[in-house]
Tab-separated table of C-alpha atoms in Angstrom:
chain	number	residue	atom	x	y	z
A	147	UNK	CA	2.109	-36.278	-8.972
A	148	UNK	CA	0.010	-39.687	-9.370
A	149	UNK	CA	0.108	-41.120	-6.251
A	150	UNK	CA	1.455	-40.415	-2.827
A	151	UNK	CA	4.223	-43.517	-3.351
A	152	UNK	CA	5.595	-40.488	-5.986
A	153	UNK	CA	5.788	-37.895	-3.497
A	154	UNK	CA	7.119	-39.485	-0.873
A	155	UNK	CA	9.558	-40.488	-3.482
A	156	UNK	CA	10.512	-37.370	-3.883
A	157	UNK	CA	11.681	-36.161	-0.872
A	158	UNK	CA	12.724	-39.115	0.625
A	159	UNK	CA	16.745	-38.033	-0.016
A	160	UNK	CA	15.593	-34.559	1.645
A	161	UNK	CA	17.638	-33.448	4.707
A	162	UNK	CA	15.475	-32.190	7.095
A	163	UNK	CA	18.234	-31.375	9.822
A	164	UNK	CA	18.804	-29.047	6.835
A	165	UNK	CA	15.761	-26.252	7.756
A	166	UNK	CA	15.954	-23.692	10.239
A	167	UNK	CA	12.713	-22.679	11.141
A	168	UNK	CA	11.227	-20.862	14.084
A	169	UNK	CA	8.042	-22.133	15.717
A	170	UNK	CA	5.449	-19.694	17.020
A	171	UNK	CA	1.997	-20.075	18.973
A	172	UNK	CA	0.460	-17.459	16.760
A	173	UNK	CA	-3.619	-18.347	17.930
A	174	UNK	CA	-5.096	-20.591	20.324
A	175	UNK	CA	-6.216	-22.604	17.001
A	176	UNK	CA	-6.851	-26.288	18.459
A	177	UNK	CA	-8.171	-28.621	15.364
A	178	UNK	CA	-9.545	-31.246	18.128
A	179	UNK	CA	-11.335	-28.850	19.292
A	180	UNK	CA	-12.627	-27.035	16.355
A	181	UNK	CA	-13.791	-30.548	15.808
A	182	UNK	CA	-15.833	-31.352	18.796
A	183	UNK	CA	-17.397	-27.950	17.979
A	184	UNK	CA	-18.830	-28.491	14.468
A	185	UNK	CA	-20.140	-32.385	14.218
A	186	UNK	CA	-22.744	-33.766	15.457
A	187	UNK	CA	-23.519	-37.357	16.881
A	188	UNK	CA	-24.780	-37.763	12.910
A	189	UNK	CA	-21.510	-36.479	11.287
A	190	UNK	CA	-19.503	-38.233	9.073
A	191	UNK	CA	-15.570	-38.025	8.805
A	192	UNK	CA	-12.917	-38.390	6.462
A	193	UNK	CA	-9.420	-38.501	8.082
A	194	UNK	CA	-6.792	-38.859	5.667
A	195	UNK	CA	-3.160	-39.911	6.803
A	196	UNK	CA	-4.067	-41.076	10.153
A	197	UNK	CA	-1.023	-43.674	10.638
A	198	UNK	CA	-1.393	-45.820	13.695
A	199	UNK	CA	-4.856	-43.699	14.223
A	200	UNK	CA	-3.525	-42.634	17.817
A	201	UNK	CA	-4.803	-39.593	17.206
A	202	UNK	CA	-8.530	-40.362	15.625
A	203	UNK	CA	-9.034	-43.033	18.491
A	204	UNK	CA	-7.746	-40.561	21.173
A	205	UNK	CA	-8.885	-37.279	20.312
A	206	UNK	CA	-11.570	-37.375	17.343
A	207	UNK	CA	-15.483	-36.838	18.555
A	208	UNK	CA	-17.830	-39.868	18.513
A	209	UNK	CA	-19.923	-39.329	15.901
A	210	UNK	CA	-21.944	-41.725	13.066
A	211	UNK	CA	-19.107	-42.504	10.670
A	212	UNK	CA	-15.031	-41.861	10.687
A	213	UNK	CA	-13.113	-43.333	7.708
A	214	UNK	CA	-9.367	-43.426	8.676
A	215	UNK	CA	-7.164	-43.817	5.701
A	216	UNK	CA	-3.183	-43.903	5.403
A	217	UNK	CA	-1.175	-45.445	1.968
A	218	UNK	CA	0.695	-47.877	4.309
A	219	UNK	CA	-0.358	-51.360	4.682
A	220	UNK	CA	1.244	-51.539	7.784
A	221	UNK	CA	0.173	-48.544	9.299
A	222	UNK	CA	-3.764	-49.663	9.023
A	223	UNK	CA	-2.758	-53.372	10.447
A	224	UNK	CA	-1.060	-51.403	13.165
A	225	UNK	CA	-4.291	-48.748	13.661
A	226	UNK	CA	-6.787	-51.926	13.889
A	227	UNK	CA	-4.449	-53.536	16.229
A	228	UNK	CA	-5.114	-49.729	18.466
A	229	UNK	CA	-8.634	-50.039	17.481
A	230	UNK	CA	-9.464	-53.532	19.204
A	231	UNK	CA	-7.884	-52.183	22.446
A	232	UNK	CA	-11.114	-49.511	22.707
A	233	UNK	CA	-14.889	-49.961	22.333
A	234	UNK	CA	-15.102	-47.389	19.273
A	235	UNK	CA	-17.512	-48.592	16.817
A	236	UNK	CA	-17.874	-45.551	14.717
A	237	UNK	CA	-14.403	-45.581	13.261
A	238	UNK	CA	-13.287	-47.669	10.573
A	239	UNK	CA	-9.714	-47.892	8.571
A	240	UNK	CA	-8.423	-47.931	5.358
A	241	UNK	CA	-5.311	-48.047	3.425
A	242	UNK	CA	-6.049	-45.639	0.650
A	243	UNK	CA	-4.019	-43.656	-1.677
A	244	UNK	CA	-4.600	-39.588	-0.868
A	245	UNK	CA	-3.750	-38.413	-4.315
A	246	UNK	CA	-6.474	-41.073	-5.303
A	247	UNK	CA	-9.671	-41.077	-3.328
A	248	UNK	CA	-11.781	-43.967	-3.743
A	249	UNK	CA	-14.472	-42.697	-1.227
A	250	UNK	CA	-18.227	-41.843	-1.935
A	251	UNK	CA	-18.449	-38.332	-3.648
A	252	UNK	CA	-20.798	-35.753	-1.814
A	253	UNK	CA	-20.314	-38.023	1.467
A	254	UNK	CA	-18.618	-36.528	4.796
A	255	UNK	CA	-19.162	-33.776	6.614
A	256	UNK	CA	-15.207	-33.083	7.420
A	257	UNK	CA	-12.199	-33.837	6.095
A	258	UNK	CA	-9.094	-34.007	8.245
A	259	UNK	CA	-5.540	-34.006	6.974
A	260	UNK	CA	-2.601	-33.895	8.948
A	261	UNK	CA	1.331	-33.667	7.983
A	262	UNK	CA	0.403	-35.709	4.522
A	263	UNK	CA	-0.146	-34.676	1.017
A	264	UNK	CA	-3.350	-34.544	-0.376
A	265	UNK	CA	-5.295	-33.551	-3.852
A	266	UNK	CA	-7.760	-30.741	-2.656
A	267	UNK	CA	-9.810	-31.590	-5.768
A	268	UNK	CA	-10.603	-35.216	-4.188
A	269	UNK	CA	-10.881	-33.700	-1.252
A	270	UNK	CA	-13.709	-31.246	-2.579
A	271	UNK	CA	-15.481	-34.080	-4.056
A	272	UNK	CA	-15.757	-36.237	-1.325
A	273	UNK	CA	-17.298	-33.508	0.866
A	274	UNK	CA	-21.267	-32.849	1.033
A	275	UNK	CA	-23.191	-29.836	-0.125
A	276	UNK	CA	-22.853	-28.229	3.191
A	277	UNK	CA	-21.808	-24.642	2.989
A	278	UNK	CA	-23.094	-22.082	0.795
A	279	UNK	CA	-20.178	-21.442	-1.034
A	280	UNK	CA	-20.884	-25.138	-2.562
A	281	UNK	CA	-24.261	-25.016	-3.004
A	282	UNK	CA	-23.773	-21.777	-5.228
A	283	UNK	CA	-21.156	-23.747	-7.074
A	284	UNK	CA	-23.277	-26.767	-7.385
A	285	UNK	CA	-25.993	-24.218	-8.899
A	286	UNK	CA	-23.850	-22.360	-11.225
A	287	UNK	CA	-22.549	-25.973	-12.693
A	288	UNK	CA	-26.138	-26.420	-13.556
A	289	UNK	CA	-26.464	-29.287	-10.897
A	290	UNK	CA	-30.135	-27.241	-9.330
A	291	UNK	CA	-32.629	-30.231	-10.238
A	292	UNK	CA	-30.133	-32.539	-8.818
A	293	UNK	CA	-29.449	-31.032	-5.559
A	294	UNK	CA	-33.468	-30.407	-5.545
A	295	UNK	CA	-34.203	-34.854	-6.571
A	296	UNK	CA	-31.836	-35.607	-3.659
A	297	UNK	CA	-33.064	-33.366	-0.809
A	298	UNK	CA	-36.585	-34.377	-1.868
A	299	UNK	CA	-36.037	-37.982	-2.203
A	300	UNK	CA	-34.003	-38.105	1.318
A	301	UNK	CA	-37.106	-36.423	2.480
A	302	UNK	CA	-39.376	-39.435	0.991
A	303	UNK	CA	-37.415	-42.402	2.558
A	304	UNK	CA	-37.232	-40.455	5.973
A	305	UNK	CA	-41.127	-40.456	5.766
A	306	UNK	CA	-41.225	-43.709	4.343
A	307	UNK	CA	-39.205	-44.995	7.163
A	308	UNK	CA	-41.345	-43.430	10.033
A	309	UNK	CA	-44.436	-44.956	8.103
A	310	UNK	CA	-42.829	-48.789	8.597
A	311	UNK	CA	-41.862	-47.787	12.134
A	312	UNK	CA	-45.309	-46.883	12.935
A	313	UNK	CA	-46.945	-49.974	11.447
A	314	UNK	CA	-44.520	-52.105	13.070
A	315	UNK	CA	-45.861	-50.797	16.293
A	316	UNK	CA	-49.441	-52.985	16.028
A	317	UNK	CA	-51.060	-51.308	19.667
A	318	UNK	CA	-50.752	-47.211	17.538
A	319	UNK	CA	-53.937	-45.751	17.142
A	320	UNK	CA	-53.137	-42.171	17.561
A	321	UNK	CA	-50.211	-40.375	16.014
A	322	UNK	CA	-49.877	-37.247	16.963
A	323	UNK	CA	-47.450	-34.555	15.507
A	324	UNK	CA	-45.926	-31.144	17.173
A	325	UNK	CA	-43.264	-28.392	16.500
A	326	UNK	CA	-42.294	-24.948	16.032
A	327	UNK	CA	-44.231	-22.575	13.630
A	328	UNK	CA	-43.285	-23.014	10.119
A	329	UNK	CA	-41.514	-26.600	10.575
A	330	UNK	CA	-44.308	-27.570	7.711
A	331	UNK	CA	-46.597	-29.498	9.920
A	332	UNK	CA	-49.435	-29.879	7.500
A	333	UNK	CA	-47.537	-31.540	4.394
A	334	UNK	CA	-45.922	-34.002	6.617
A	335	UNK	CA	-49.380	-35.193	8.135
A	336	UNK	CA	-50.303	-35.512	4.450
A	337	UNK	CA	-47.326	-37.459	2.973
A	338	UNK	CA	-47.093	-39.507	6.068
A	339	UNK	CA	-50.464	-40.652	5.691
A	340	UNK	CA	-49.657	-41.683	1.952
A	341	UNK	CA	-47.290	-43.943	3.113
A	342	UNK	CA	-49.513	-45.143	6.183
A	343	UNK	CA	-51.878	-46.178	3.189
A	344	UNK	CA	-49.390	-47.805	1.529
A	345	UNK	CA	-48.712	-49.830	4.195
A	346	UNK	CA	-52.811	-50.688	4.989
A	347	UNK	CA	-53.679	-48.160	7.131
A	348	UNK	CA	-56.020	-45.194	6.723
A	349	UNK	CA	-55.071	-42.132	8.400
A	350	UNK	CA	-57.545	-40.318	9.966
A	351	UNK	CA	-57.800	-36.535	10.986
A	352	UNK	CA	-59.257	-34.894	14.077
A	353	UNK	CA	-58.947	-31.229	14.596
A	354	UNK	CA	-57.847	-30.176	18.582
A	355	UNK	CA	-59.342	-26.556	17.166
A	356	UNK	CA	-62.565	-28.283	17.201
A	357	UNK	CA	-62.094	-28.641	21.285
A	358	UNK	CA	-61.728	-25.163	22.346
A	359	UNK	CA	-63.765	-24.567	25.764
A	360	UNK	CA	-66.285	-21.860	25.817
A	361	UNK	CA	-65.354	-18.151	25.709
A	362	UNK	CA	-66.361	-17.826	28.985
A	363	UNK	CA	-64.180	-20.593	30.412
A	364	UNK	CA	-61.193	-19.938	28.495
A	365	UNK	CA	-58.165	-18.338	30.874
A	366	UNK	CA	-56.359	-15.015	30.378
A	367	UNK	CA	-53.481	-13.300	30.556
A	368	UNK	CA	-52.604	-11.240	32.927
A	369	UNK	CA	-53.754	-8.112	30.903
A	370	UNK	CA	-57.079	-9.676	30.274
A	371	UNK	CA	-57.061	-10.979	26.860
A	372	UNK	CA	-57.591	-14.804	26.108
A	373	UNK	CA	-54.645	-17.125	26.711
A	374	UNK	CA	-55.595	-19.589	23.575
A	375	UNK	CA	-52.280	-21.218	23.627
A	376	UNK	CA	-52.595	-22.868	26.926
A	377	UNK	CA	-53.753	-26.534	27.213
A	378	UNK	CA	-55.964	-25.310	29.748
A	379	UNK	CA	-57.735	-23.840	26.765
A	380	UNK	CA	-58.808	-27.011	25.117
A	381	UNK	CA	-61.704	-29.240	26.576
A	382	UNK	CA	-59.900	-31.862	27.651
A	383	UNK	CA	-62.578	-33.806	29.741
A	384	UNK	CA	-64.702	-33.953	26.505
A	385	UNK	CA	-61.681	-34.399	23.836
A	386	UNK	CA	-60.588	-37.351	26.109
A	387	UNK	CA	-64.243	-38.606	26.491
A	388	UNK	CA	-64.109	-38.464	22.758
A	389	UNK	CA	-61.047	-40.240	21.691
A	390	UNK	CA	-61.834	-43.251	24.306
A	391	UNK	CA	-65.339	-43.741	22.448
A	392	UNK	CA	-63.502	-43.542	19.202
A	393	UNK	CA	-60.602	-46.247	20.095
A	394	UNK	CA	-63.448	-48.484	21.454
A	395	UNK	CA	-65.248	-48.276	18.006
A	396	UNK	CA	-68.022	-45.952	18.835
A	397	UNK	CA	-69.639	-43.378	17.112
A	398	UNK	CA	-68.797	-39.487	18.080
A	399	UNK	CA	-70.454	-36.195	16.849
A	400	UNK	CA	-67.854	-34.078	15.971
A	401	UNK	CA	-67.879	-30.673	17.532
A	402	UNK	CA	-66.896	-27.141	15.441
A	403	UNK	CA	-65.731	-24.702	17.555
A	404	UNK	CA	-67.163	-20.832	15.983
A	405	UNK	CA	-64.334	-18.562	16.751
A	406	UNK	CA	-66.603	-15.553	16.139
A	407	UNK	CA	-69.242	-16.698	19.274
A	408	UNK	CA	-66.905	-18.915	21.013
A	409	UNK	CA	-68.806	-21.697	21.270
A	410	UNK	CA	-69.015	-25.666	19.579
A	411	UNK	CA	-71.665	-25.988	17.552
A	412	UNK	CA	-72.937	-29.370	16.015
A	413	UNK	CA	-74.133	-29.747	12.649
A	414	UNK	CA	-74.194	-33.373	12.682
A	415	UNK	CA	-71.181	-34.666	11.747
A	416	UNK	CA	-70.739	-37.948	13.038
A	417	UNK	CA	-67.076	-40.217	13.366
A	418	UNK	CA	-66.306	-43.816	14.261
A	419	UNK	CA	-62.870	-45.241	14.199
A	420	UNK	CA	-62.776	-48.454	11.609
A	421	UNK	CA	-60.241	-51.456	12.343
A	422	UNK	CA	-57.590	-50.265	9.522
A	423	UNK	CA	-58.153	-46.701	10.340
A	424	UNK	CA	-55.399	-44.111	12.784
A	425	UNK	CA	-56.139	-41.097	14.398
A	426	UNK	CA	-53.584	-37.950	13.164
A	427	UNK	CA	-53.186	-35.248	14.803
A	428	UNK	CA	-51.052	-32.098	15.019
A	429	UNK	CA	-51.066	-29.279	17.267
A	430	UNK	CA	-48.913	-27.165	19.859
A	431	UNK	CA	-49.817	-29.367	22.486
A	432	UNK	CA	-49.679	-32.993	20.611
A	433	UNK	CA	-46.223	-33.996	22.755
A	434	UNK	CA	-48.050	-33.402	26.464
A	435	UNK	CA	-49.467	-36.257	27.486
A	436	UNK	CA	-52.235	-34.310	29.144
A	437	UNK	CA	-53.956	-33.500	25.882
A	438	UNK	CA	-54.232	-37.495	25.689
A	439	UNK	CA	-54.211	-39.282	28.683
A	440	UNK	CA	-57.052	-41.516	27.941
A	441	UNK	CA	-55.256	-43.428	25.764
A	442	UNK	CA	-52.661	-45.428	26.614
A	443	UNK	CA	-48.783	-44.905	25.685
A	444	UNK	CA	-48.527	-47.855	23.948
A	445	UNK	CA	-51.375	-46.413	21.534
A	446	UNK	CA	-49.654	-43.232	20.972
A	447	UNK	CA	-46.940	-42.587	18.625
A	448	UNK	CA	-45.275	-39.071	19.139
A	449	UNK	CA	-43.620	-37.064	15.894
A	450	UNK	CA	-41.683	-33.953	16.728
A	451	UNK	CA	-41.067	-32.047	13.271
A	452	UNK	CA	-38.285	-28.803	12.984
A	453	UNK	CA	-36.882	-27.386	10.330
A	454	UNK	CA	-33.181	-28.387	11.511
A	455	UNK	CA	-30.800	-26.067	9.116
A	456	UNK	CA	-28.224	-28.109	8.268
A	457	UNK	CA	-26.377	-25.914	5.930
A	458	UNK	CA	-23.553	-23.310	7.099
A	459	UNK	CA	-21.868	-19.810	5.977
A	460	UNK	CA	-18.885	-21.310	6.264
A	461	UNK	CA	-17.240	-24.391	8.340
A	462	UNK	CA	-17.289	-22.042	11.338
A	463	UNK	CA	-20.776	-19.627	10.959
A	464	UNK	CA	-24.043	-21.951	11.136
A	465	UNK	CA	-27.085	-20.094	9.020
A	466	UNK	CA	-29.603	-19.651	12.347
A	467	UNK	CA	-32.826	-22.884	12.182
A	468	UNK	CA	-35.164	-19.873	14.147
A	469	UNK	CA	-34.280	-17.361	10.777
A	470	UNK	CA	-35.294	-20.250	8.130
A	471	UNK	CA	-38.352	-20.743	10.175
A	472	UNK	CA	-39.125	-16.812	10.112
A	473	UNK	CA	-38.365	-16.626	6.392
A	474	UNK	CA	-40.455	-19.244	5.586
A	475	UNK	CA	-43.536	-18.221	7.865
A	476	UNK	CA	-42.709	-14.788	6.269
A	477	UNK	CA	-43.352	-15.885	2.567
A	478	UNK	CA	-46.531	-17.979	3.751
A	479	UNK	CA	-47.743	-15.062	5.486
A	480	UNK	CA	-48.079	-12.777	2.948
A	481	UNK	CA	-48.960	-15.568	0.240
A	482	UNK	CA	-52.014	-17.172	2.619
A	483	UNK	CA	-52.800	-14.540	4.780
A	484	UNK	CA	-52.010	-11.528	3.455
A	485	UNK	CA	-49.958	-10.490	6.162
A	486	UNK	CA	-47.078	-8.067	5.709
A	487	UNK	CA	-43.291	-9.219	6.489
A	488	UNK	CA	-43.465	-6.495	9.588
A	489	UNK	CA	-46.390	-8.114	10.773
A	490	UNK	CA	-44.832	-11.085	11.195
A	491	UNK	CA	-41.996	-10.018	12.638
A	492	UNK	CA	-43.827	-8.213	14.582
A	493	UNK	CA	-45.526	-11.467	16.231
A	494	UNK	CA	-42.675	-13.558	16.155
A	495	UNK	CA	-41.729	-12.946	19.638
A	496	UNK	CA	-45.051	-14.317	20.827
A	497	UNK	CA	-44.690	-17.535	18.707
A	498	UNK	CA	-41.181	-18.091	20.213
A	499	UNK	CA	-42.227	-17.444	24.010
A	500	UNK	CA	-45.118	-19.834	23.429
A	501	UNK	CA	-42.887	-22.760	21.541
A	502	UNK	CA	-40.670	-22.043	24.290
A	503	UNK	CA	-43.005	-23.341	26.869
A	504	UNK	CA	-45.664	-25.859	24.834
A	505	UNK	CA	-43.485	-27.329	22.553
A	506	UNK	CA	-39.734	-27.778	23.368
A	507	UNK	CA	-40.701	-29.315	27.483
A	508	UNK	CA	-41.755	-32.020	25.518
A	509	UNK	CA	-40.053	-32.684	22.493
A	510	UNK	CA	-38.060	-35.585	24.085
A	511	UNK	CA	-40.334	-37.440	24.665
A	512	UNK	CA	-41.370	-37.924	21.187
A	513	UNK	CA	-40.967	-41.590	19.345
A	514	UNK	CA	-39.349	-39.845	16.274
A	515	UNK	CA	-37.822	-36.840	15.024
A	516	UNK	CA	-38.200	-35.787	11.573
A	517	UNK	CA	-36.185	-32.800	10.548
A	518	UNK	CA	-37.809	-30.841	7.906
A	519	UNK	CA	-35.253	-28.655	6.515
A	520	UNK	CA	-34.165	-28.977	2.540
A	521	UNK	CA	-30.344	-27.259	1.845
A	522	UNK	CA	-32.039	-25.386	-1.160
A	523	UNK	CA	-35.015	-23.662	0.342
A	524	UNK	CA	-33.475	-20.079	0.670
A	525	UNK	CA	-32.704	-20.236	-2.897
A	526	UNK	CA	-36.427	-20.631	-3.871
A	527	UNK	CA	-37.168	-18.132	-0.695
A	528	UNK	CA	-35.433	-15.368	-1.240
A	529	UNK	CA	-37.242	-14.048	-4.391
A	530	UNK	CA	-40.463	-14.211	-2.278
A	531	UNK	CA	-38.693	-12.760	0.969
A	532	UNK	CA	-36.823	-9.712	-0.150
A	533	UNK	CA	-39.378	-7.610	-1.856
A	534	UNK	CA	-41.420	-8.413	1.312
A	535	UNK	CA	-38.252	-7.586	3.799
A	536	UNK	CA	-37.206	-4.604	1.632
A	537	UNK	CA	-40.618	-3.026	2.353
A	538	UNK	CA	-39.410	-2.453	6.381
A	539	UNK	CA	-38.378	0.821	6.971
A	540	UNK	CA	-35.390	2.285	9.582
A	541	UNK	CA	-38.655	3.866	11.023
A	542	UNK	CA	-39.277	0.322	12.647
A	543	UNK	CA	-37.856	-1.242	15.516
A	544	UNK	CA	-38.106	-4.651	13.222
A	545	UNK	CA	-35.652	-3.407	10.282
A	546	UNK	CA	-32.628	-4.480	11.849
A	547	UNK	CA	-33.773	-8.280	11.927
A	548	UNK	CA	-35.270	-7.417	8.580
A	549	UNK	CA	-31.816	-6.093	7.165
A	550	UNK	CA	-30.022	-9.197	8.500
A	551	UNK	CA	-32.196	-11.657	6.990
A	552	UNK	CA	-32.501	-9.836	4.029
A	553	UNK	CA	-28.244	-9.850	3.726
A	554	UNK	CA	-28.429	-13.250	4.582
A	555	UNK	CA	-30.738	-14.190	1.754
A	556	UNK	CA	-28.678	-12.332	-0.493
A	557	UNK	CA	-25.548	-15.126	0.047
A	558	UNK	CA	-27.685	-17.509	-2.085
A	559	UNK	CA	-28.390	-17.863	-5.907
A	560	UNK	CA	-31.798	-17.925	-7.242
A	561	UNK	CA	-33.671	-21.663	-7.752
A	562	UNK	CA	-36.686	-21.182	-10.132
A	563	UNK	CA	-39.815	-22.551	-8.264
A	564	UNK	CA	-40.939	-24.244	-10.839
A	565	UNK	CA	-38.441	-26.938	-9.773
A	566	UNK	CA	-40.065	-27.397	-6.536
A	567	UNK	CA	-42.042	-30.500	-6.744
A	568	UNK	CA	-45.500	-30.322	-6.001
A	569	UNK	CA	-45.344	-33.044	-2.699
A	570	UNK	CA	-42.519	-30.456	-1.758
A	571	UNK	CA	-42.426	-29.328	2.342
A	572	UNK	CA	-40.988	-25.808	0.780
A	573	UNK	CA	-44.839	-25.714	-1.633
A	574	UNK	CA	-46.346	-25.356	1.866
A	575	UNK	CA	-44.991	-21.880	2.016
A	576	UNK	CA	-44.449	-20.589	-1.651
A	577	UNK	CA	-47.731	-22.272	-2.717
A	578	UNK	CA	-48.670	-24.636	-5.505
A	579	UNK	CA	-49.048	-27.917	-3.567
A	580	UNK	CA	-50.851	-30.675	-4.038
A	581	UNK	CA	-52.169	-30.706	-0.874
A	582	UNK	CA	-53.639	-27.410	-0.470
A	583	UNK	CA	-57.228	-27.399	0.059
């Protein structure tokens, strides 16, 4: 068939009255709501054979983009005509030909047919890279460095973006970043301040690490051992003093705190804030305003960073953002720190409680997300990950976790790392950047 005018061609001499058929409610399978359960306010929508788009305006989610298509001319003139009677703005129609998709390839989310033909090739195409079943494909067709120059690059323009929004902001003289363990804090300080540069201002980094109090002073737990997490833990009276002497173009010296004695020590290291120049900073406690509350909120531009997963098992099984996170501070683990993968499992608890109650309070009140996630890391992470997870015994509590990340791993096919760019997030954890001291 060449075009749905053919096929409706066809049958149009059938007699329906004709069929005897016998109608059964065999689940509870509701497609409206199936939808509200997988987009998100950024999804985008193909719905193909919508008619008078009663249906999309009625009963479809609001999300970022909804192309409504149907062959007849008359059909779209009638679904604007039902579109200016509502105040939806994402949804847009189209008289289109479903045996001939003219859409982008590799662009929505969803695709929604109902009672209409449709060619399930086109529909394939039209549809992102967001399952693993296509990613694989993508992979075996020899499309890896593509998938790889398109993640990256989305990456780049993100950061590029959050650059110009900063510099539009003239009052900014402290950005300060915060998120979860192993959302790949460090290479996004450093490629954001490339494009800060790029843009005439210097980026400039001050440690909170340096700002511990002293041993003595800092709180504990309830079993006696030091609390190091808590803000309480940082010297904020001098930190403050600090960053109020730097924003008024004075001259610090700039404290390093010795983990070994517990105290700051000063080996003259002076600082001074120029004109063109930014304070960065990232740490658990970046988002609270207590950390900063010398300077002003007008001066202060907040980042919270994740690694969002955005890729799926299938349309109904998400792949878990906390298990990319563990995997990747697995692999860096063991490849900075020597740590083994039950060691960090071990620990991950911990992390978790303590994001749970410095980090995620506070990540709405950031200026800007940035969502750190690429849709091919777990095929450059898994051959660093399983010899690591294979190593956990059934004589640990940890090898069930172990086993299911180690299946879930197994789902993807292999990406070389020596297609990982250098600038990459993902180098952060396998090792190799550009950034690495």
């Amino acid at each position: 068939m060449k075009n749905e005018l053919g096929f409706y061609d066809g049958i149009k001499n059938w007699d329906f009255s004709m069929i005897k058929y016998i109608e059964e409610n065999l689940t509870d399978w509701d497609l409206y709501r199936i939808l509200n359960d997988c987009t998100s306010p950024n999804s985008k929508i193909l719905d193909l054979g919508t008619g008078g788009g009663e249906k999309v305006l009625r009963n479809f989610p609001i999300v970022k983009e909804i192309i409504a298509t149907d062959f007849s001319k008359e059909m779209i003139n009638t679904a604007n005509k039902n579109l200016a009677k509502t105040e939806r703005k994402d949804i847009t129609f189209k008289q289109m030909d479903n045996l001939n998709i003219t859409t982008p390839d590799n662009y929505f989310d969803i695709v929604v047919a109902r009672h209409t033909c449709i060619d399930a090739k086109g529909i394939y195409k039209t549809l992102k890279i967001n399952t693993v079943y296509r990613l694989n494909k993508a992979i075996s067709e020899g499309k890896a460095q593509d998938i790889i120059s398109l993640s990256e690059a989305l990456h780049e323009k993100k950061i590029s973006d959050l650059a110009d929004k900063i510099v539009e902001r003239k009052d900014v003289k402290a950005i300060l970043i915060a998120g979860p363990s192993s959302s790949g804090k460090t290479t996004f300080s450093k490629r954001l301040g490339v494009h800060l540069r790029l843009n005439g201002l210097k980026p400039v980094t001050i440690s909170v690490d340096n700002y511990f109090v002293e041993r003595k002073d800092n709180p504990k737990h309830s079993d006696g051992t030091y609390d190091f997490e808590c803000i309480e833990a940082i010297d904020l009276k001098l930190f403050n003093e600090h960053l109020t002497k730097l924003l008024n173009g004075e001259e610090i010296d700039v404290p390093t705190f010795n983990f070994k004695t517990g105290h700051k020590e000063y080996h003259g290291e002076k600082m001074r804030l120029a004109q063109d120049e930014v304070l960065v900073m990232e740490g658990i406690h970046c988002l609270n305003d207590k950390l900063t509350e010398a300077i002003s909120k007008d001066q202060k531009y907040k980042i919270y960073i994740s690694a969002l997963t955005v890729l799926n098992i299938d349309y109904f099984n998400r792949i878990s953002t906390t298990d990319t996170r563990l995997i990747r501070r697995i692999v860096r683990d063991y490849q900075f720190r020597s740590y083994s993968a039950l060691h960090t499992l071990e620990t991950w608890l911990s992390v978790n409680q303590g994001e749970e109650k410095y980090i995620y309070p506070f990540q709405e009140d950031a200026d800007s997300m940035f969502n750190t996630s690429l849709i091919y890391e777990l095929c450059v992470l898994k051959k660093h990950a399983h010899p690591l997870l294979k190593e956990i015994t059934n004589a640990s509590k940890e090898f069930s976790e172990a086993k299911n990340l180690y299946n879930l791993l197994n789902y993807f096919e292999d990406i070389p790392d020596e297609l990982v760019p250098k600038n990459s997030l993902l180098r952060e954890f396998i090792g190799g950047s550009i950034y690495e001291d």
